[in-house]
């Protein structure tokens, strides 16, 4: 994440990931200002990248072909 999460945000994220994976998920939250916003999640080998920086990169690739 780009900035520290509030306790309620951590709980909502953990709840959403628990529902998605069908099992309890324990979060290790790391702050990285380079992501600009959004969240980057790694569960085992699976990565869910919802960061602003990755979305900007995807848009750049689409525009440039």
mmCIF file with all atom_site columns, C-alpha atoms in Angstrom:
data_model
loop_
_atom_site.group_PDB
_atom_site.id
_atom_site.type_symbol
_atom_site.label_atom_id
_atom_site.label_alt_id
_atom_site.label_comp_id
_atom_site.label_asym_id
_atom_site.label_entity_id
_atom_site.label_seq_id
_atom_site.pdbx_PDB_ins_code
_atom_site.Cartn_x
_atom_site.Cartn_y
_atom_site.Cartn_z
_atom_site.occupancy
_atom_site.B_iso_or_equiv
_atom_site.pdbx_formal_charge
_atom_site.auth_seq_id
_atom_site.auth_comp_id
_atom_site.auth_asym_id
_atom_site.auth_atom_id
_atom_site.pdbx_PDB_model_num
ATOM 1  C CA . UNK A 1 1  ? 0.000   0.000   0.000   1.00 0.00 ? 1  UNK A CA 1
ATOM 2  C CA . UNK A 1 2  ? 1.085   3.599   -0.533  1.00 0.00 ? 2  UNK A CA 1
ATOM 3  C CA . UNK A 1 3  ? 0.183   4.771   2.986   1.00 0.00 ? 3  UNK A CA 1
ATOM 4  C CA . UNK A 1 4  ? -0.573  3.039   6.278   1.00 0.00 ? 4  UNK A CA 1
ATOM 5  C CA . UNK A 1 5  ? -4.037  1.487   6.474   1.00 0.00 ? 5  UNK A CA 1
ATOM 6  C CA . UNK A 1 6  ? -6.497  2.220   9.244   1.00 0.00 ? 6  UNK A CA 1
ATOM 7  C CA . UNK A 1 7  ? -7.641  -0.732  11.351  1.00 0.00 ? 7  UNK A CA 1
ATOM 8  C CA . UNK A 1 8  ? -11.038 -0.811  9.610   1.00 0.00 ? 8  UNK A CA 1
ATOM 9  C CA . UNK A 1 9  ? -9.340  -0.937  6.191   1.00 0.00 ? 9  UNK A CA 1
ATOM 10 C CA . UNK A 1 10 ? -7.129  -3.827  7.298   1.00 0.00 ? 10 UNK A CA 1
ATOM 11 C CA . UNK A 1 11 ? -10.186 -5.735  8.551   1.00 0.00 ? 11 UNK A CA 1
ATOM 12 C CA . UNK A 1 12 ? -12.126 -5.113  5.307   1.00 0.00 ? 12 UNK A CA 1
ATOM 13 C CA . UNK A 1 13 ? -9.175  -6.217  3.182   1.00 0.00 ? 13 UNK A CA 1
ATOM 14 C CA . UNK A 1 14 ? -8.635  -9.346  5.279   1.00 0.00 ? 14 UNK A CA 1
ATOM 15 C CA . UNK A 1 15 ? -12.351 -10.175 5.131   1.00 0.00 ? 15 UNK A CA 1
ATOM 16 C CA . UNK A 1 16 ? -12.467 -9.709  1.340   1.00 0.00 ? 16 UNK A CA 1
ATOM 17 C CA . UNK A 1 17 ? -9.382  -11.861 0.781   1.00 0.00 ? 17 UNK A CA 1
ATOM 18 C CA . UNK A 1 18 ? -10.706 -14.536 3.153   1.00 0.00 ? 18 UNK A CA 1
ATOM 19 C CA . UNK A 1 19 ? -13.946 -14.703 1.136   1.00 0.00 ? 19 UNK A CA 1
ATOM 20 C CA . UNK A 1 20 ? -11.979 -14.779 -2.129  1.00 0.00 ? 20 UNK A CA 1
ATOM 21 C CA . UNK A 1 21 ? -9.654  -17.595 -1.028  1.00 0.00 ? 21 UNK A CA 1
ATOM 22 C CA . UNK A 1 22 ? -12.202 -19.513 1.075   1.00 0.00 ? 22 UNK A CA 1
ATOM 23 C CA . UNK A 1 23 ? -9.831  -19.719 4.027   1.00 0.00 ? 23 UNK A CA 1
ATOM 24 C CA . UNK A 1 24 ? -8.504  -17.343 6.703   1.00 0.00 ? 24 UNK A CA 1
ATOM 25 C CA . UNK A 1 25 ? -5.898  -14.885 5.453   1.00 0.00 ? 25 UNK A CA 1
ATOM 26 C CA . UNK A 1 26 ? -3.298  -13.171 7.646   1.00 0.00 ? 26 UNK A CA 1
ATOM 27 C CA . UNK A 1 27 ? -2.053  -9.814  6.365   1.00 0.00 ? 27 UNK A CA 1
ATOM 28 C CA . UNK A 1 28 ? 1.495   -8.500  6.421   1.00 0.00 ? 28 UNK A CA 1
ATOM 29 C CA . UNK A 1 29 ? 1.031   -4.887  5.343   1.00 0.00 ? 29 UNK A CA 1
ATOM 30 C CA . UNK A 1 30 ? 4.038   -3.063  3.896   1.00 0.00 ? 30 UNK A CA 1
ATOM 31 C CA . UNK A 1 31 ? 4.008   0.625   2.995   1.00 0.00 ? 31 UNK A CA 1
ATOM 32 C CA . UNK A 1 32 ? 5.618   1.489   -0.365  1.00 0.00 ? 32 UNK A CA 1
ATOM 33 C CA . UNK A 1 33 ? 4.966   5.039   -1.619  1.00 0.00 ? 33 UNK A CA 1
ATOM 34 C CA . UNK A 1 34 ? 6.066   4.020   -5.144  1.00 0.00 ? 34 UNK A CA 1
ATOM 35 C CA . UNK A 1 35 ? 2.722   2.238   -5.691  1.00 0.00 ? 35 UNK A CA 1
ATOM 36 C CA . UNK A 1 36 ? 1.014   5.690   -5.591  1.00 0.00 ? 36 UNK A CA 1
ATOM 37 C CA . UNK A 1 37 ? -2.278  4.116   -4.458  1.00 0.00 ? 37 UNK A CA 1
ATOM 38 C CA . UNK A 1 38 ? -4.185  0.870   -4.481  1.00 0.00 ? 38 UNK A CA 1
ATOM 39 C CA . UNK A 1 39 ? -2.943  -2.441  -3.169  1.00 0.00 ? 39 UNK A CA 1
ATOM 40 C CA . UNK A 1 40 ? -0.593  -5.235  -4.259  1.00 0.00 ? 40 UNK A CA 1
ATOM 41 C CA . UNK A 1 41 ? -1.489  -8.626  -2.750  1.00 0.00 ? 41 UNK A CA 1
ATOM 42 C CA . UNK A 1 42 ? 0.536   -11.821 -2.872  1.00 0.00 ? 42 UNK A CA 1
ATOM 43 C CA . UNK A 1 43 ? -0.992  -15.080 -1.620  1.00 0.00 ? 43 UNK A CA 1
ATOM 44 C CA . UNK A 1 44 ? 1.459   -17.877 -2.216  1.00 0.00 ? 44 UNK A CA 1
ATOM 45 C CA . UNK A 1 45 ? 2.267   -17.755 -5.939  1.00 0.00 ? 45 UNK A CA 1
ATOM 46 C CA . UNK A 1 46 ? -0.845  -15.708 -6.808  1.00 0.00 ? 46 UNK A CA 1
ATOM 47 C CA . UNK A 1 47 ? -0.531  -11.933 -7.231  1.00 0.00 ? 47 UNK A CA 1
ATOM 48 C CA . UNK A 1 48 ? -3.389  -9.442  -7.296  1.00 0.00 ? 48 UNK A CA 1
ATOM 49 C CA . UNK A 1 49 ? -2.007  -6.097  -8.428  1.00 0.00 ? 49 UNK A CA 1
ATOM 50 C CA . UNK A 1 50 ? -4.480  -3.271  -8.046  1.00 0.00 ? 50 UNK A CA 1
ATOM 51 C CA . UNK A 1 51 ? -1.903  -0.524  -7.693  1.00 0.00 ? 51 UNK A CA 1
ATOM 52 C CA . UNK A 1 52 ? -2.150  2.773   -9.520  1.00 0.00 ? 52 UNK A CA 1
ATOM 53 C CA . UNK A 1 53 ? 1.372   2.324   -10.880 1.00 0.00 ? 53 UNK A CA 1
ATOM 54 C CA . UNK A 1 54 ? 0.496   -1.048  -12.488 1.00 0.00 ? 54 UNK A CA 1
ATOM 55 C CA . UNK A 1 55 ? -2.712  0.348   -13.975 1.00 0.00 ? 55 UNK A CA 1
ATOM 56 C CA . UNK A 1 56 ? -0.758  3.276   -15.424 1.00 0.00 ? 56 UNK A CA 1
ATOM 57 C CA . UNK A 1 57 ? 1.752   0.836   -16.931 1.00 0.00 ? 57 UNK A CA 1
ATOM 58 C CA . UNK A 1 58 ? -1.072  -1.220  -18.470 1.00 0.00 ? 58 UNK A CA 1
ATOM 59 C CA . UNK A 1 59 ? -2.588  1.917   -19.966 1.00 0.00 ? 59 UNK A CA 1
ATOM 60 C CA . UNK A 1 60 ? 0.804   2.965   -21.357 1.00 0.00 ? 60 UNK A CA 1
ATOM 61 C CA . UNK A 1 61 ? 1.187   -0.426  -23.068 1.00 0.00 ? 61 UNK A CA 1
ATOM 62 C CA . UNK A 1 62 ? -2.293  -0.163  -24.594 1.00 0.00 ? 62 UNK A CA 1
ATOM 63 C CA . UNK A 1 63 ? -1.680  3.362   -25.899 1.00 0.00 ? 63 UNK A CA 1
ATOM 64 C CA . UNK A 1 64 ? 1.764   2.561   -27.304 1.00 0.00 ? 64 UNK A CA 1
ATOM 65 C CA . UNK A 1 65 ? 0.645   -0.752  -28.757 1.00 0.00 ? 65 UNK A CA 1
#
